[in-house]
Coordinates of C-alpha atoms in Angstrom, one line a residue:
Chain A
X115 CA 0.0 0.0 0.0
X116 CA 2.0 3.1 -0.9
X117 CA 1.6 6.4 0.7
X118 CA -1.7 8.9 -0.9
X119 CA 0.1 11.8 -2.3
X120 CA -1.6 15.4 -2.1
X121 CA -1.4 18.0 -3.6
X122 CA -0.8 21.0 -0.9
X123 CA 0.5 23.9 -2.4
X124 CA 0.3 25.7 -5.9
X125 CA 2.8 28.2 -7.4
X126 CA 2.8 29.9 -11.2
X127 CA 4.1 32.4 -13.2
X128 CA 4.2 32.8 -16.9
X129 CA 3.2 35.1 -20.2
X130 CA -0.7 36.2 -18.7
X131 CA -0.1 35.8 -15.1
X132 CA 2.2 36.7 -11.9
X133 CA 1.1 34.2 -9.8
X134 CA -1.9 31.3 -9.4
X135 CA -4.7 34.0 -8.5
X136 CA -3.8 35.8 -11.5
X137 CA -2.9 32.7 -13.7
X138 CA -6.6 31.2 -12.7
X139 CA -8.7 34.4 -14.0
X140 CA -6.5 34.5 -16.9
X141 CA -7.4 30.9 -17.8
X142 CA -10.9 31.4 -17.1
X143 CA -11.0 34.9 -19.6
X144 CA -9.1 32.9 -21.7
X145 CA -6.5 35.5 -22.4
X146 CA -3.7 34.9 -24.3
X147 CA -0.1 36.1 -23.7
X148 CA 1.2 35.2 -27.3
X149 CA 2.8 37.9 -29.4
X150 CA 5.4 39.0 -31.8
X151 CA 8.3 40.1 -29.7
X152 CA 11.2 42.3 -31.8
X153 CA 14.7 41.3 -31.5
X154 CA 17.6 42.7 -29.5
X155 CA 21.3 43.6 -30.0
X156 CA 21.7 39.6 -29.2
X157 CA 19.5 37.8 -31.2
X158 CA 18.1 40.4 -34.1
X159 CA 15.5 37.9 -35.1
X160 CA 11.6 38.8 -34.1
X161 CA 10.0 36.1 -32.7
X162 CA 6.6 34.6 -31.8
X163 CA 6.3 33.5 -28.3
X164 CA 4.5 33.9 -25.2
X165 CA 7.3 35.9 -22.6
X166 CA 7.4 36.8 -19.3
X167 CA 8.8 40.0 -19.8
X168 CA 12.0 40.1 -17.1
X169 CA 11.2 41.7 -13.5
X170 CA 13.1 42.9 -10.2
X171 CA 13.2 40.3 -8.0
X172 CA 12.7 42.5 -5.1
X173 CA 10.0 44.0 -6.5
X174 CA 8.0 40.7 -7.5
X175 CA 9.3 39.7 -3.8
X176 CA 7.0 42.5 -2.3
X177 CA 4.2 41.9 -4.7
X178 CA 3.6 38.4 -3.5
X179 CA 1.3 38.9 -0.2
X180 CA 2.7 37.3 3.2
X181 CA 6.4 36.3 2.6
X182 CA 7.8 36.4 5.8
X183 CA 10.5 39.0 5.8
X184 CA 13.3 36.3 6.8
X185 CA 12.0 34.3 3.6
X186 CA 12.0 37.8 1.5
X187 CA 15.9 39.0 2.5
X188 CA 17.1 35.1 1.6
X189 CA 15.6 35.2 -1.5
X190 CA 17.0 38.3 -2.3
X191 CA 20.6 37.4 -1.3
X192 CA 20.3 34.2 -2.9
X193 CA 18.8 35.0 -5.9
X194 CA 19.1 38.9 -6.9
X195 CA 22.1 38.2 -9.4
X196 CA 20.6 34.8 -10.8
X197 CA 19.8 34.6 -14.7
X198 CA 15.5 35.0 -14.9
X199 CA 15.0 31.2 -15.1
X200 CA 16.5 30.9 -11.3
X201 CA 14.5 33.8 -10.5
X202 CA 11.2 32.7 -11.5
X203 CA 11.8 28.9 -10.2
X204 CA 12.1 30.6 -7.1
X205 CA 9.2 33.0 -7.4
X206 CA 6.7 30.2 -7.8
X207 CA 8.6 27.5 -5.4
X208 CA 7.6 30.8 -3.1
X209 CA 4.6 31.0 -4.0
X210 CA 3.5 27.2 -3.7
X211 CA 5.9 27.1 0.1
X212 CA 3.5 29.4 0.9
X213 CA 0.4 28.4 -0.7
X214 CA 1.2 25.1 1.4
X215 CA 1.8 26.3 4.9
X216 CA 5.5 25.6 5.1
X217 CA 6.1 28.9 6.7
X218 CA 3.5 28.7 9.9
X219 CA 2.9 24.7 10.1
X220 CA 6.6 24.0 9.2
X221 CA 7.7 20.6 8.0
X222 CA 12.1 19.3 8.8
X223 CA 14.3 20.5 6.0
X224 CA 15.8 17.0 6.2
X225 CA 12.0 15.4 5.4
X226 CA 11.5 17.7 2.2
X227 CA 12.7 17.2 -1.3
X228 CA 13.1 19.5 -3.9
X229 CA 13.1 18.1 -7.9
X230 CA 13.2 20.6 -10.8
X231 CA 12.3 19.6 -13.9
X232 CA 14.4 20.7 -16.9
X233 CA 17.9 20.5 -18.7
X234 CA 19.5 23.2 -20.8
X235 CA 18.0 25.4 -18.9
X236 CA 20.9 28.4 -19.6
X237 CA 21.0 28.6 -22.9
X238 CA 20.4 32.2 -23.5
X239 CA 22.4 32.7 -20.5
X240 CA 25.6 31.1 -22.4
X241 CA 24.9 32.8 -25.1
X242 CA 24.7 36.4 -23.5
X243 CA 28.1 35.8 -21.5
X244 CA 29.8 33.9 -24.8
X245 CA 29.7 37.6 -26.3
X246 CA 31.3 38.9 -23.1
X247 CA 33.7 36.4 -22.8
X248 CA 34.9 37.7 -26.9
X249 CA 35.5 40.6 -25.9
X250 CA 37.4 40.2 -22.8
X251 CA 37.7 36.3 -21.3
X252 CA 38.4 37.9 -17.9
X253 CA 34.9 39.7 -17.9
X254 CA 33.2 36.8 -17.5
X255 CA 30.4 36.9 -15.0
X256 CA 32.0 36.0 -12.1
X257 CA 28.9 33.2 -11.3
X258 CA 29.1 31.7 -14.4
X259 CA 30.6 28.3 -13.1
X260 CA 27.5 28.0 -10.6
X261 CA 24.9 30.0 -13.0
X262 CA 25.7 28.0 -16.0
X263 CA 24.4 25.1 -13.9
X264 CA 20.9 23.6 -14.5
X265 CA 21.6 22.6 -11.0
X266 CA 21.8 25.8 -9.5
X267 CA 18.2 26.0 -9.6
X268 CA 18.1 23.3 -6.9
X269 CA 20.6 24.9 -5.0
X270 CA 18.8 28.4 -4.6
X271 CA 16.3 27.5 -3.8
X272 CA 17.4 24.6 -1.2
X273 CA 19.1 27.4 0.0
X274 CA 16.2 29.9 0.4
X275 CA 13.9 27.5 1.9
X276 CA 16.1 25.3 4.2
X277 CA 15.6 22.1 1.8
X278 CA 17.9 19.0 3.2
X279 CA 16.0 16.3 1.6
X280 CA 16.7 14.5 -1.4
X281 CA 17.4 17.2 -4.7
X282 CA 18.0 16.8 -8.0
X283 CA 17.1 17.9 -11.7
X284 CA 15.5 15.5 -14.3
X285 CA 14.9 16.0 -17.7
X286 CA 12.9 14.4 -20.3
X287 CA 12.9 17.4 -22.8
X288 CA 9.3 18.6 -23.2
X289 CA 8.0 16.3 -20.6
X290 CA 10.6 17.4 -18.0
X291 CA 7.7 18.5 -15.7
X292 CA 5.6 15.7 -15.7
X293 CA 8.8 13.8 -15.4
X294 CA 9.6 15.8 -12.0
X295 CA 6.1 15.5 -11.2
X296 CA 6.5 12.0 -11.0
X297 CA 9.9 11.8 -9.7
X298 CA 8.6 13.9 -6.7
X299 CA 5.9 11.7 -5.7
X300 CA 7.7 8.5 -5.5
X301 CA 10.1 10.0 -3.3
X302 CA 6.6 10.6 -1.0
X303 CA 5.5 7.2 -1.4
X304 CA 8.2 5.5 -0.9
X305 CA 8.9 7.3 2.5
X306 CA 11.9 9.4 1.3
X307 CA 10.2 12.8 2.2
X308 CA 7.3 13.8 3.4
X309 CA 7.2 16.8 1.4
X310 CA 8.4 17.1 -2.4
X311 CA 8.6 20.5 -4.1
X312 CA 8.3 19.8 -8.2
X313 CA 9.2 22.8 -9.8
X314 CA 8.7 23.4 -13.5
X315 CA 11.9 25.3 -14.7
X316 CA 11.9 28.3 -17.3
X317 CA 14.6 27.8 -20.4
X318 CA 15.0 30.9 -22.1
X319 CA 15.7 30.1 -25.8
X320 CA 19.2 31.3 -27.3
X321 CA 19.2 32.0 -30.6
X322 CA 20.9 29.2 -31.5
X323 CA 17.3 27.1 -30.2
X324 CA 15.2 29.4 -31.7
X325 CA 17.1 28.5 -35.3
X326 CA 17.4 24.9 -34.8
X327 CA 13.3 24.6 -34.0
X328 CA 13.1 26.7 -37.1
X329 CA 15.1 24.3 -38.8
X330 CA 13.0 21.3 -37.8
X331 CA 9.6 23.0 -38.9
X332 CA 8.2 23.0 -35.8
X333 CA 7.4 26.6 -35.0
X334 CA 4.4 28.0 -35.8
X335 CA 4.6 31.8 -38.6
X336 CA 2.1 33.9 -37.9
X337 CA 0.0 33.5 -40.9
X338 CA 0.6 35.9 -43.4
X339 CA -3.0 37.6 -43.6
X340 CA -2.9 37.3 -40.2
X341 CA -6.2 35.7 -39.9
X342 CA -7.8 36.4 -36.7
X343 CA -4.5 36.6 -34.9
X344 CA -4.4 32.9 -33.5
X345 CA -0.8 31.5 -34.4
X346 CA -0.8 28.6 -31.5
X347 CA -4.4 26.5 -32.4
X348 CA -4.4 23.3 -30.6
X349 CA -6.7 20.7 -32.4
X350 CA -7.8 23.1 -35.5
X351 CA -7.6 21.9 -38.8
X352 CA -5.4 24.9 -39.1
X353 CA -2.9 24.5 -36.8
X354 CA 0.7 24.9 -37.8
X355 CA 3.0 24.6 -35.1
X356 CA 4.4 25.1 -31.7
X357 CA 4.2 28.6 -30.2
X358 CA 7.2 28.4 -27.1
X359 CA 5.9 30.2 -23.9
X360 CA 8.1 31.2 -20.9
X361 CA 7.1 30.1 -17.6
X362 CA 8.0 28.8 -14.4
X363 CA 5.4 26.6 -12.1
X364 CA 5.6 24.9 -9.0
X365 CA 3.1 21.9 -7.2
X366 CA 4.3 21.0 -3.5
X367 CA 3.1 17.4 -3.3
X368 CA 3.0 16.2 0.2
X369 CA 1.8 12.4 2.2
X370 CA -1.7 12.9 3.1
X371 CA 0.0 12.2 6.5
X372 CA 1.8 14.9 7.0
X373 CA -0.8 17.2 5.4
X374 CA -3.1 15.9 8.2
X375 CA -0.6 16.1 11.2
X376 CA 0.3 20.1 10.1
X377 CA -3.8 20.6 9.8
X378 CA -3.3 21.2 6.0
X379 CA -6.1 20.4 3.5
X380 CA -5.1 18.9 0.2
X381 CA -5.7 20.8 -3.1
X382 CA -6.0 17.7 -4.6
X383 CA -5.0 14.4 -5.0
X384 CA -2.4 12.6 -7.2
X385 CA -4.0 9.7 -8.2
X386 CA -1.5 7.9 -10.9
X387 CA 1.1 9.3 -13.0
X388 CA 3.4 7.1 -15.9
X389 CA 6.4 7.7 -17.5
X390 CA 7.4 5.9 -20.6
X391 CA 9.9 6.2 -23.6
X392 CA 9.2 5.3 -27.1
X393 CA 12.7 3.8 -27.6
X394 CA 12.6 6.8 -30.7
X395 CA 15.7 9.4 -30.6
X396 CA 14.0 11.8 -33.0
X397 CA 10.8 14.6 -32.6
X398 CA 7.9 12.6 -34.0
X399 CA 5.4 11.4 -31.3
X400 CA 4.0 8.1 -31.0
X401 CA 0.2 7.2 -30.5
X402 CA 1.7 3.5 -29.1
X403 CA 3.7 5.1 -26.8
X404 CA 1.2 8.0 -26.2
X405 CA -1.6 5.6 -25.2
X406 CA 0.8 3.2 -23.0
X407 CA 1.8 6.1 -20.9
X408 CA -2.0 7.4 -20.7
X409 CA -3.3 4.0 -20.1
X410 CA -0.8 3.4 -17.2
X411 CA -1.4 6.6 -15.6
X412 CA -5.1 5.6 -15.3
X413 CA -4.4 2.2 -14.1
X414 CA -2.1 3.1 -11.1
X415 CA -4.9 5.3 -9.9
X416 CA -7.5 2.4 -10.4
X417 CA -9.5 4.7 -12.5
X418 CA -11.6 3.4 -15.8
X419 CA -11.0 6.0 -18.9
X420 CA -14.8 6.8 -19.0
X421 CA -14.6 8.1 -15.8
X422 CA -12.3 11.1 -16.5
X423 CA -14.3 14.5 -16.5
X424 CA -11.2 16.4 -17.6
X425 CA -8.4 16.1 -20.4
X426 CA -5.6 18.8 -20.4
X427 CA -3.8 17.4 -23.2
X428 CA 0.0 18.5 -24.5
X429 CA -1.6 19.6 -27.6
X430 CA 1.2 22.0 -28.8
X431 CA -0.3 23.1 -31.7
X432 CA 2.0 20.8 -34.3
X433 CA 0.1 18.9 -36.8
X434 CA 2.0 15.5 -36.3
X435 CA 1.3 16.1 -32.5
X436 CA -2.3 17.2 -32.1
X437 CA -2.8 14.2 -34.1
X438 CA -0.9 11.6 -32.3
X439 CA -2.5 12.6 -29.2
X440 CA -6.0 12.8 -30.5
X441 CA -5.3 9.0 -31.9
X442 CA -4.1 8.2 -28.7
X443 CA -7.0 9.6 -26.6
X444 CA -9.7 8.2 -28.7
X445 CA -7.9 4.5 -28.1
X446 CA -7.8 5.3 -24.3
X447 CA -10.8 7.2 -24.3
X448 CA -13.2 4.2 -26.5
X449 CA -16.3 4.8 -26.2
X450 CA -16.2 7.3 -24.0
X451 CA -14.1 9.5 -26.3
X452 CA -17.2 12.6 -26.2
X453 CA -17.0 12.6 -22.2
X454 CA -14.3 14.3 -21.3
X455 CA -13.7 17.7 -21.7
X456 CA -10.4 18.7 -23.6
X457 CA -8.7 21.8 -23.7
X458 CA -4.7 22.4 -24.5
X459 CA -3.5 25.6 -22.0
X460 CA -0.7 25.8 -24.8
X461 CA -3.3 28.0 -26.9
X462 CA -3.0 30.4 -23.9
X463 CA 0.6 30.5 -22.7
X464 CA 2.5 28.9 -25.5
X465 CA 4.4 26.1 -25.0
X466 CA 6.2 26.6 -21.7
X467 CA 8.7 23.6 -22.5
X468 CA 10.7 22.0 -19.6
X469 CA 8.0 24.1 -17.3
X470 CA 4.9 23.1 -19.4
X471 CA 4.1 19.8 -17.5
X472 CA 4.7 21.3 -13.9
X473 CA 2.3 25.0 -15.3
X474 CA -0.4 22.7 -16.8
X475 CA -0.7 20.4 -13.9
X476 CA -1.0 23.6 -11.9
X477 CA -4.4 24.4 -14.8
X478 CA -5.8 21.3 -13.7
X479 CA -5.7 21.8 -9.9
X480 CA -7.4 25.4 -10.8
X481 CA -10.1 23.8 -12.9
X482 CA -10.9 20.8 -11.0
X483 CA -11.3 23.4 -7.5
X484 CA -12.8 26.1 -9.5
X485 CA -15.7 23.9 -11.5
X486 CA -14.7 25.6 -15.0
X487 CA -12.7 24.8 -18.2
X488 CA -10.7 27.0 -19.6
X489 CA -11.4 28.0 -23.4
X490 CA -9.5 27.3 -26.2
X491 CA -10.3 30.2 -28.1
X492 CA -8.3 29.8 -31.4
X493 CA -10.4 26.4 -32.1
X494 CA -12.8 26.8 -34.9
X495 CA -12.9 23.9 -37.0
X496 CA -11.5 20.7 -34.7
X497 CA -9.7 18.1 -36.3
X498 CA -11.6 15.2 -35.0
X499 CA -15.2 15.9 -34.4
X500 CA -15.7 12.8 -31.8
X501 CA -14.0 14.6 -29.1
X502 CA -15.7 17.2 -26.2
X503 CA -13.8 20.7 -27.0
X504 CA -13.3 23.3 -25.0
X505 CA -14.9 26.2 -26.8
X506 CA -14.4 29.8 -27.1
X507 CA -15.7 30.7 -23.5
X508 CA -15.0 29.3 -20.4
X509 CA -17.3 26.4 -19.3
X510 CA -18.9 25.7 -16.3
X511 CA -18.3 22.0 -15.3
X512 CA -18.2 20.0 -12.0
X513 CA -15.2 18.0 -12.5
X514 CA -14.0 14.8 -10.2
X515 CA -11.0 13.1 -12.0
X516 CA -8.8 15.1 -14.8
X517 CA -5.7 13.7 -16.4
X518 CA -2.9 16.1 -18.1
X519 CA 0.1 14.7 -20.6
X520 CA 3.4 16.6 -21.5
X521 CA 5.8 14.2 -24.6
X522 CA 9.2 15.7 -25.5
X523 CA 11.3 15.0 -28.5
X524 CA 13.1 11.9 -28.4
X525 CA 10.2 10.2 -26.9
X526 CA 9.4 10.8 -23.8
X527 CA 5.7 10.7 -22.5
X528 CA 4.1 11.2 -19.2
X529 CA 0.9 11.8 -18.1
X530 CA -0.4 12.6 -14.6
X531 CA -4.2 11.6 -13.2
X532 CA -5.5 14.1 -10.3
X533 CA -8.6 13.9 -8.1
X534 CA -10.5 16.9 -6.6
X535 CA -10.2 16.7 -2.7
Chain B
X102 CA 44.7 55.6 -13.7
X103 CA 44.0 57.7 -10.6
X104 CA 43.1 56.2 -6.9
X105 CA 39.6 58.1 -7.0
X106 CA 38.5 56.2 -11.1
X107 CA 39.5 52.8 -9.5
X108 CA 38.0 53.2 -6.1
X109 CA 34.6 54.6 -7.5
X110 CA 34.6 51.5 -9.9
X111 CA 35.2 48.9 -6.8
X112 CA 32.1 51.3 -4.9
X113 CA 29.5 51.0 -7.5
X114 CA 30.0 47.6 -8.3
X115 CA 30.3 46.7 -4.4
X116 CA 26.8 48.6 -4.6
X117 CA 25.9 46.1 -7.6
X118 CA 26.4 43.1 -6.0
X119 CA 25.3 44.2 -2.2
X120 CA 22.6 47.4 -3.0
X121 CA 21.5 47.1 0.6
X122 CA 24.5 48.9 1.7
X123 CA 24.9 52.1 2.7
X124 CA 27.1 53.9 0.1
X125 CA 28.9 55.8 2.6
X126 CA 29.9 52.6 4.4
X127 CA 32.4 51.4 1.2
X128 CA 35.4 53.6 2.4
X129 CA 39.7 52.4 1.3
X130 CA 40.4 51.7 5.0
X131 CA 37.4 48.6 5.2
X132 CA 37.3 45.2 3.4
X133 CA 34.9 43.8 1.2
X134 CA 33.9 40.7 4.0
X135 CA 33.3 43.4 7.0
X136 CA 30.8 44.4 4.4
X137 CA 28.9 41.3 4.1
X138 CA 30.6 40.1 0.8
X139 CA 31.3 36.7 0.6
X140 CA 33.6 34.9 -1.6
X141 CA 31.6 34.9 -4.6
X142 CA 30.5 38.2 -4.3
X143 CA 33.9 39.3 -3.5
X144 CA 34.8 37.9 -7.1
X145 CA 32.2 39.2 -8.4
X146 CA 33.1 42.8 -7.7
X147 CA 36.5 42.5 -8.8
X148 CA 35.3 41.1 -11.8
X149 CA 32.4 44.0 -12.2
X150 CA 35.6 47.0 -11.7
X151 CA 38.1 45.2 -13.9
X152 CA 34.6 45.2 -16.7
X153 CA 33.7 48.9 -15.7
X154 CA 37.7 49.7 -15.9
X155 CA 38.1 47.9 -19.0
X156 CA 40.8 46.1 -17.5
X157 CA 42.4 42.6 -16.7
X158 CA 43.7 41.6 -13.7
X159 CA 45.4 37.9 -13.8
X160 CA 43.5 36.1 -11.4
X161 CA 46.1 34.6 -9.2
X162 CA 47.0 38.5 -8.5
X163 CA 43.7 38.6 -6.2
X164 CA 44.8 36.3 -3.6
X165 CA 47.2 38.8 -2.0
X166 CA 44.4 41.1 -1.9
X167 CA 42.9 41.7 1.8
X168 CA 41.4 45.0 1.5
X169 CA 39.7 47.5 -0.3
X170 CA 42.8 49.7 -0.1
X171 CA 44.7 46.7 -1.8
X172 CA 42.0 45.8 -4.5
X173 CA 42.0 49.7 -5.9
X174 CA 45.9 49.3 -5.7
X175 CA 46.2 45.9 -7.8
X176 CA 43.2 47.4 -10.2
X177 CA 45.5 50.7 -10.8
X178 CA 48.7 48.6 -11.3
X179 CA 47.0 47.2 -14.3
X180 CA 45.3 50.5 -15.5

């Protein structure tokens, strides 16, 4: 009998939102943060995406209601000088630490894990100092040997928050927050921690990324008569590719123990989760391996397909992918393929890569407490007529049971399964 | 290049790295760690004056360094 895992604290932060208030009545408005953003002196090329424009730490610090002021002046020190992507982990890990109780019904920093999903995660970073380092080698930021670090996301903010537990990043490109997701509750249900932050980490694309998703074809181009403004269309007959979004999330999962001994009520429950590969090195998805990791999600939390009220799919807007996935839900789904509502948060926020899993799992919990799906406003003509869309409003829905998905190049899949509390 | 260029350099980017302080607290007679600095922020504003100098300093030169008397000296010696 392995441990229940809850979900006990929520933390978000991305194109359309500051934080998981803001982030849920963007979702439910169904505004979209995707736009045409002009280059700089470092990459000259314009590009489509969904940003988080950069901030002052100390200034987002104050925005965010009730950090204790010990919590606020570690941040700060710790995290002032760190590249955005270390920033915003932080921000949200905050946020969530918070959002949980961590601060007034505290839990042992050696009983607390901390797993942060994403690799590569500097990549604009290098890029930024490799000009610097050109000009003068000696000017080199002098944190580059601890910035440059996908790890150094763990430390801050084991630092900040007195984390002792088990740490560590995982990647599994794309699917790097579901992947952390998933790391973080075994650690709970296996008794390693009691408490396991997964955080969802921001990679700013270089422009060296930018041109080599060019170069595969997977981006979306604004269309060129600019019809009605939707570039990112999940499931529409006229989608044409991915749309990346920046963003940083975070979900504390915690033992429905130690949620009950602090006097903590769960946000929800983490039912199943799956991770599985495709054995493929390349970007095309697989409906196999789409529907193995979907159907073994379901079955660790002993839940039939037909009884899922809720779908957040990957969806990322790419014609080989919307349709993979839309395969592998109706083989899931069967007969019950029209029950659950569908919606793909990508049409809102972009594709939020290594944070996308962590940010739409975060959706979920929203939806499921709030009784609403978000719209998915750039659908007008689906793809596959047998499923339940999401349409150009927000709907109104009691919803019980609600699985998301996040696949990454080279073929890796997860999907997680979550339960209203 | 004159004491006052390389001390202002080592004060603003002392105020970089540690903006709490009080400007008037970085004086030539104190040291970067009574300040609050630690290691890597110590590197770090060596490494912000040698960039707002336009200057390199061979790292191994920093270890003799104890002060923030000694750091303008060393940055001058290789203005």
């Amino acid at each position: 009998m392995t441990r229940p895992v809850l979900v006990t604290g929520l933390g978000a932060r991305c194109s359309t939102a500051r934080d998981v208030p803001s982030f849920t009545a963007a979702l439910r408005a169904g505004t979209c943060g995707i736009r045409t953003v002009d280059g700089d002196a470092l990459d000259p090329g314009s590009h489509t995406l969904a940003p988080l424009d950069d901030f002052d730490l100390d200034t987002e610090l104050a925005a965010l209601p009730g950090v204790p002021a010990v919590l606020r002046r570690s941040a700060s020190r710790a995290a002032r000088r760190s590249p955005q992507p270390v920033r915003s982990a932080l921000l949200t890990a905050l946020e969530a630490w918070l959002d949980a109780g961590l601060h007034t019904a505290p839990v042992p920093g050696d009983r607390i894990a901390l797993v942060v999903g994403g690799t590569n995660l500097s990549s604009r970073y290098v890029f930024e100092q490799h000009s610097v380092y050109d000009r003068r080698s000696a000017h080199l930021a002098a944190r580059y040997a601890l910035h440059v670090q996908d790890t150094d996301h763990v430390a801050t903010l084991s630092q900040v928050l007195g984390v002792t537990g088990e740490g560590c990043v995982v990647g599994a490109s794309s699917a790097s927050g579901g992947a952390a997701v998933v790391q973080a509750a075994r650690l709970i249900e296996c008794g390693a921690a009691d408490v396991a932050l997964a955080v969802g980490a921001l990679g700013r694309l270089g422009p060296l990324e930018w041109q080599g998703l060019a170069t595969l074809g997977a981006l979306a181009v604004p269309a060129a008569d600019g019809a009605d403004g939707w570039v990112c269309r999940p499931f529409d007959v006229d989608r044409r590719g991915f749309v990346p979004g920046e963003g940083a999330a975070c979900l504390v999962l915690e033992s429905a123990g130690s949620a009950r001994a602090r006097g903590v009520g769960g946000l929800a429950r983490l039912t199943g989760y799956a991770q599985r590969l495709d054995a493929n090195s390349l970007s095309d998805p697989s409906v196999a391996g789409e529907a193995r990791t979907m159907n073994a999600a379901l079955s660790r939390a002993g839940l039939e397909a037909g009884a899922l009220d809720y779908v957040n799919a990957h969806a990322t807007g790419t014609p080989a992918g919307d349709d993979a996935e839309l395969a592998a839900l109706r083989q899931v789904l069967g007969e019950s393929a029209g029950r659950p509502w569908l919606n793909s948060t990508k049409a809102l926020v972009g594709h939020c890569l290594s944070a996308a899993g962590v940010l739409e799992a975060v959706a979920t919990v929203v939806q499921l407490r709030a009784g609403f799906v978000h719209p998915n406003p750039a659908l007008r003509r689906p793809v596959d007529g047998a499923l339940r869309y999401a349409g150009r409003t927000a709907e109104t829905a009691r919803l019980e049971h609600a699985m998301t998905t996040s696949f990454g190049f080279g073929g890796f899949n997860t999907a997680l399964v979550l339960r209203r509390c | 290049m004159d004491e006052t260029t390389a001390f202002e350099a080592v004060r603003s980017s002392t105020l970089e790295v540690l903006p709490e302080l009080d400007p008037a607290a970085v004086t030539l007679d104190g040291s970067l760690s009574d300040l609050g600095a630690n290691s890597i922020d110590r590197t770090e504003i060596t490494t912000l004056a040698m960039e707002r100098l336009d200057i390199t300093v061979p790292v191994t030169e920093f270890h003799a360094v104890r002060n923030i008397a000694s750091l303008v000296e060393l940055l001058r010696k290789y203005g």
